[in-house]
XYZ file of C-alpha atoms in Angstrom:
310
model
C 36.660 103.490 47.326
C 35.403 100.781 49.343
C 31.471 102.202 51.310
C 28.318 101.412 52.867
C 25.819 102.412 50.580
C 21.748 101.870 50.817
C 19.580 101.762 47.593
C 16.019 101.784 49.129
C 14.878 102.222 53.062
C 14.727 99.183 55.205
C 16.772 96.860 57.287
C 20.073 96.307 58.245
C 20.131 93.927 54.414
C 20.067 97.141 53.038
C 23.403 98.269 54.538
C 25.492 97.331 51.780
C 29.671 96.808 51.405
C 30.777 97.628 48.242
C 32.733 100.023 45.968
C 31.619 103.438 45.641
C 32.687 106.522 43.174
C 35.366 108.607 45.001
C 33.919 112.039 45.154
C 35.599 115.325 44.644
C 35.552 118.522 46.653
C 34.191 122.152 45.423
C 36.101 125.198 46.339
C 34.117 125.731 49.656
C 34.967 121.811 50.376
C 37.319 118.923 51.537
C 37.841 115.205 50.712
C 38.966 113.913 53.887
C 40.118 110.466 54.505
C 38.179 108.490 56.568
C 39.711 107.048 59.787
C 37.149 106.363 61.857
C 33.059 107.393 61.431
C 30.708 107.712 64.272
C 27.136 105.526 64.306
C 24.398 107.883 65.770
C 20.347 106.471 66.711
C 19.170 109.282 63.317
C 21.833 107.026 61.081
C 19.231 103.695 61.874
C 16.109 106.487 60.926
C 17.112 107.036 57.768
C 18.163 103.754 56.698
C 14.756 103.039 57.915
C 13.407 105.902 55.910
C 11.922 107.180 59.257
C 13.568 110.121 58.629
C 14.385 111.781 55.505
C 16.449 114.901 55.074
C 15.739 116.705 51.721
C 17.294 116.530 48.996
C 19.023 113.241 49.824
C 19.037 110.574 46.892
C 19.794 106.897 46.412
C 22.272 105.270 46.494
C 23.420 106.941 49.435
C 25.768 106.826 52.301
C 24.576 106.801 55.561
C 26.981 108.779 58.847
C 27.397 112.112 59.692
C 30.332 111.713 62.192
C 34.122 111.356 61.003
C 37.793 111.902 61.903
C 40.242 111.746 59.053
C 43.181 113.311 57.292
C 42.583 116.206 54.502
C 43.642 114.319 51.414
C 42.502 117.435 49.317
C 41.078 120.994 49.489
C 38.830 122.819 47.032
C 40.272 126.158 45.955
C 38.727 128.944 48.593
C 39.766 126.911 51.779
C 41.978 128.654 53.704
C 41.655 127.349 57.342
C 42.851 123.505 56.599
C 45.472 121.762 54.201
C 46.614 117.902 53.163
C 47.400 116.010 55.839
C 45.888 117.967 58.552
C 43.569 115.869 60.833
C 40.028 116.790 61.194
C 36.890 116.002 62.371
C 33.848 116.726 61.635
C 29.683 116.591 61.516
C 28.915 116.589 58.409
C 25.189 117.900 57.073
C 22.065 115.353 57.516
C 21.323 116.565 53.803
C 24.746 115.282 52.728
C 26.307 112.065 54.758
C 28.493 110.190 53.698
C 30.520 109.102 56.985
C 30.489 105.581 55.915
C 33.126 105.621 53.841
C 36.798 105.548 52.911
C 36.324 109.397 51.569
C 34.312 111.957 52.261
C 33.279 115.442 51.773
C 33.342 117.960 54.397
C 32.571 121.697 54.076
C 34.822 123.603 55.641
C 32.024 125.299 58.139
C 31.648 121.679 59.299
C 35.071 121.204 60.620
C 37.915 121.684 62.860
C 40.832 120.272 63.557
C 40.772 116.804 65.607
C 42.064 117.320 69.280
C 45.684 116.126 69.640
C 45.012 114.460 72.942
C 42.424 111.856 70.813
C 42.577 109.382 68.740
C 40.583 109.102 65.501
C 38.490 106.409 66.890
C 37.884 108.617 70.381
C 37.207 111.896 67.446
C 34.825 109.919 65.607
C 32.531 109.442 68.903
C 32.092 113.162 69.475
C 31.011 115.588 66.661
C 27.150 115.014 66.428
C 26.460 113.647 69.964
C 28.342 116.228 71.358
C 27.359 119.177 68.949
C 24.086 118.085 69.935
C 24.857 118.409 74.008
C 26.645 121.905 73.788
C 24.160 123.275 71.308
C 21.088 122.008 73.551
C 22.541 123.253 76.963
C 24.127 126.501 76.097
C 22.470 127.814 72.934
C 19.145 126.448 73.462
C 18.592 126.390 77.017
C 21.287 128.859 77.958
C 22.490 126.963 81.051
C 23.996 129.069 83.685
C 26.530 127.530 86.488
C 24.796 127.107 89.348
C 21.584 126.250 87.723
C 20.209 122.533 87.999
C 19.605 120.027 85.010
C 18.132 116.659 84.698
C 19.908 114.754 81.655
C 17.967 111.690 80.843
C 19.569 108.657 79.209
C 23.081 110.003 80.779
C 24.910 106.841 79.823
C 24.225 107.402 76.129
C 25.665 109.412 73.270
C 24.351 112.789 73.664
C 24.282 111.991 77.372
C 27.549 110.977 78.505
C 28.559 114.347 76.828
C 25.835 116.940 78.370
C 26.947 115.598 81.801
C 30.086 116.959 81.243
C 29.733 119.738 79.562
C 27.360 120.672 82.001
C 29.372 120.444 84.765
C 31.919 122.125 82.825
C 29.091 125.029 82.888
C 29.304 124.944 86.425
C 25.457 123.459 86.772
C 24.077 121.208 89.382
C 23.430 117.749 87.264
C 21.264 115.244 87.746
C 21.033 112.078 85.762
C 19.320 108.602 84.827
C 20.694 105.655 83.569
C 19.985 101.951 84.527
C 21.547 100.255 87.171
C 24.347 98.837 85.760
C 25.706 102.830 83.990
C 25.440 104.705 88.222
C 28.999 104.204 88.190
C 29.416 105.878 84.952
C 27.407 108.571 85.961
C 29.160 109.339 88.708
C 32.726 109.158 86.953
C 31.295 111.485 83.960
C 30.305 114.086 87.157
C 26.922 113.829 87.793
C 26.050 114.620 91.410
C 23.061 112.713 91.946
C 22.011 109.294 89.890
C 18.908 107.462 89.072
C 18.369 104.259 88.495
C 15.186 104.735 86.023
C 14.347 101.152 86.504
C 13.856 101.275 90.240
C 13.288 105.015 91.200
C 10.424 107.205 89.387
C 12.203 110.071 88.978
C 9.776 112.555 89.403
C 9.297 111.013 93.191
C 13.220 112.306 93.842
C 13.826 115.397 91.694
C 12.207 119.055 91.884
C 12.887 122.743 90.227
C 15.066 121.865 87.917
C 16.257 124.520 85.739
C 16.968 122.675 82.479
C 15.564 118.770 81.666
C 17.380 117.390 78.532
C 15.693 114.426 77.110
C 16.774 112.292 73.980
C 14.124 109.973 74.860
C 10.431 111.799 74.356
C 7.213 109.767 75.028
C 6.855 108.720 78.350
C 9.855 110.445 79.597
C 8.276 113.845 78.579
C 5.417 113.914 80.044
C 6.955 113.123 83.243
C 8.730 115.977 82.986
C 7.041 118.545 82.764
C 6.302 118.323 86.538
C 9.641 118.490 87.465
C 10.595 121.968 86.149
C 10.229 125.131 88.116
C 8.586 128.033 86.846
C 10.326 129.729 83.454
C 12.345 126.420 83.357
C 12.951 124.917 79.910
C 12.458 121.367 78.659
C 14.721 121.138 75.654
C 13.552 117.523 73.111
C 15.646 115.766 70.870
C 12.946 114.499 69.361
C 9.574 115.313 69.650
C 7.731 118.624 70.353
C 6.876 119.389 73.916
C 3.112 120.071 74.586
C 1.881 123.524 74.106
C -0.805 123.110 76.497
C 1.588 121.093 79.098
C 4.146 124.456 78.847
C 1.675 127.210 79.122
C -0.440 125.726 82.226
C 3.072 125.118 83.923
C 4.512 128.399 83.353
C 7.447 126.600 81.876
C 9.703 126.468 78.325
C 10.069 123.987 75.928
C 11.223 123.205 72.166
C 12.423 120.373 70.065
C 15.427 121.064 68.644
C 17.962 119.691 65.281
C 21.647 119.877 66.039
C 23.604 122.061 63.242
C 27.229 121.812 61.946
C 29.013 124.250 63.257
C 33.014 124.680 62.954
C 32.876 126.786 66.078
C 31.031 124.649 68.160
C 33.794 121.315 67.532
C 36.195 124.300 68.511
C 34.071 124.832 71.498
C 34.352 121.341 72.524
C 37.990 120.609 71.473
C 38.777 123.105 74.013
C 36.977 121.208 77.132
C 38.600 117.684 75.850
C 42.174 119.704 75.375
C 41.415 121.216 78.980
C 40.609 117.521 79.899
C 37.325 118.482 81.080
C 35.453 116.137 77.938
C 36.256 112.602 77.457
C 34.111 110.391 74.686
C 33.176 107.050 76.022
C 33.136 104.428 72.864
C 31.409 101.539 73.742
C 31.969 99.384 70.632
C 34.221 99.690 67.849
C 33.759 97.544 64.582
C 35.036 97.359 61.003
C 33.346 99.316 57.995
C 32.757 96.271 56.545
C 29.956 95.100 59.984
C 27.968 98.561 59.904
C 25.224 95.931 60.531
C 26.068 95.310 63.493
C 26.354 98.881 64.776
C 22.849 99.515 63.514
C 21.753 96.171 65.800
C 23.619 97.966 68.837
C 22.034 101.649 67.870
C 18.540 100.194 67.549
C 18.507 98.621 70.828
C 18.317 102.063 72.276
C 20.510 100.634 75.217
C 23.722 101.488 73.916
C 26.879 102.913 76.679
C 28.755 105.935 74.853
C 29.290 105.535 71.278
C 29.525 103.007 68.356
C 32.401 103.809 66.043
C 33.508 102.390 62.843
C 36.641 101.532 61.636
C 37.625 102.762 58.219
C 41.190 103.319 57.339
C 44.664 103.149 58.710
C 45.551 106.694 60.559
């Protein structure tokens, strides 16, 4: 099969086009072909070597979003068969998105939601997992409750607006200038353009902030929780010291695959309350050029790549 494969941590040169050993599923497992794979910011990490799940050797084969058909199932799966289309995120330990074949467990998946296509299926399982899992199992987001989603444009952003309204919250989020449209189509209820408005000058007693960003962006938001409110990180730890003299909540948290939670989310897109936006879509064969686009930081919705024929 034709793949992107690394052999050492680096740049985009080390994103490599070339053939690849076809694996084969175990009896908890699927080989699914690839339609379509997803290009997430923590797929530039570890080809960077920024980032380094364990266990994970080289060569190796970098994505963790796909949508595909089952071409083949190991012998104790039960919930899928050939030619069903799936999607799925598969493990950070494991990869292997970027690809004409690849191996799902069957905890990782569900099937694809009729109403998208592979390309649209591709854009949501980690970005999305990632939304649902921080707003409702992490910070256990109540309707009526307020949230401040930073980046809303991007991946895991364009997703938590939704789902959060979905929740029933209030939602507030920042983008630049050219994404307040977006915003306001994806159901936010108040936008900020980050550029021109601080927002800790606009925004107050928040119940929820959700920030992909860190850095900066954290420690300017600390002030903008009420009391027992809850920061929830995508990336870096929240300060212990900042939390406690605040009276507030806060943890960094790692998405995991979870069957359940695609099902979760297939239900909002099938109830036409969740819509992926894909910004870019590009040929296996130019994963460089998604990796330019992810590293840029600036990206609207998702990158997807183009594998097979549906």
């Amino acid at each position: 099969m034709k793949a992107i494969r690394i052999h050492g941590y680096g740049g985009i040169d080390v994103l490599k086009y070339e053939d690849a050993p076809r694996p084969e599923p175990t009896e908890d497992e699927l080989l699914v072909r690839v339609v379509a794979a997803g290009v997430n910011p923590v797929d530039a990490k570890v080809r960077l070597g920024h980032f380094r799940p364990p266990g994970v050797k080289m060569p190796l084969i970098p994505g963790y979003d796909i949508s595909g058909v089952v071409e083949k199932t190991g012998g104790k799966v039960t919930k899928f068969k050939p030619r069903d289309a799936v999607y799925a995120y598969l493990s950070l330990k494991r990869g292997g998105a970027y690809a004409e074949f690849a191996i799902v467990k069957e905890s990782e998946a569900a099937l694809k939601p009729t109403s998208l296509s592979h390309e649209e299926a591709a854009a949501v399982p980690l970005a999305a997992s990632t939304a649902w899992q921080g707003l409702n199992e992490i910070a256990k987001l109540e309707a009526g409750q307020t949230v401040l989603i930073h980046g809303g444009s991007g991946g895991v952003g364009a997703f938590a607006i939704q789902i959060a309204k979905a929740r029933g919250a209030h939602v507030i989020a920042t983008a630049s200038a050219a994404n307040q449209e977006l915003l306001k189509q994806l159901g936010a209820d108040q936008t900020i353009d980050y550029r021109a408005t601080r927002f800790e000058d606009v925004v107050k007693d928040v119940d929820v902030v959700l920030d992909p960003i860190a850095g900066e962006t954290m420690k300017r938001s600390y002030g903008v929780l009420k009391k027992g409110g809850m920061l929830v990180s995508l990336l870096d730890d929240p300060d212990p010291a900042e939390l406690k003299a605040r009276g507030i909540r806060g943890t960094a948290f790692l998405v995991q695959p979870k069957a359940a939670t695609l099902e979760e989310l297939t239900r909002l897109i099938e109830e036409k309350k969740l819509q992926p936006i894909v910004g870019l879509v590009l040929p296996l064969s130019e994963a460089t050029k998604g990796h330019q686009a992810i590293e840029t930081g600036h990206t609207r919705g998702k990158i997807v790549l183009k594998v097979g024929d549906q």
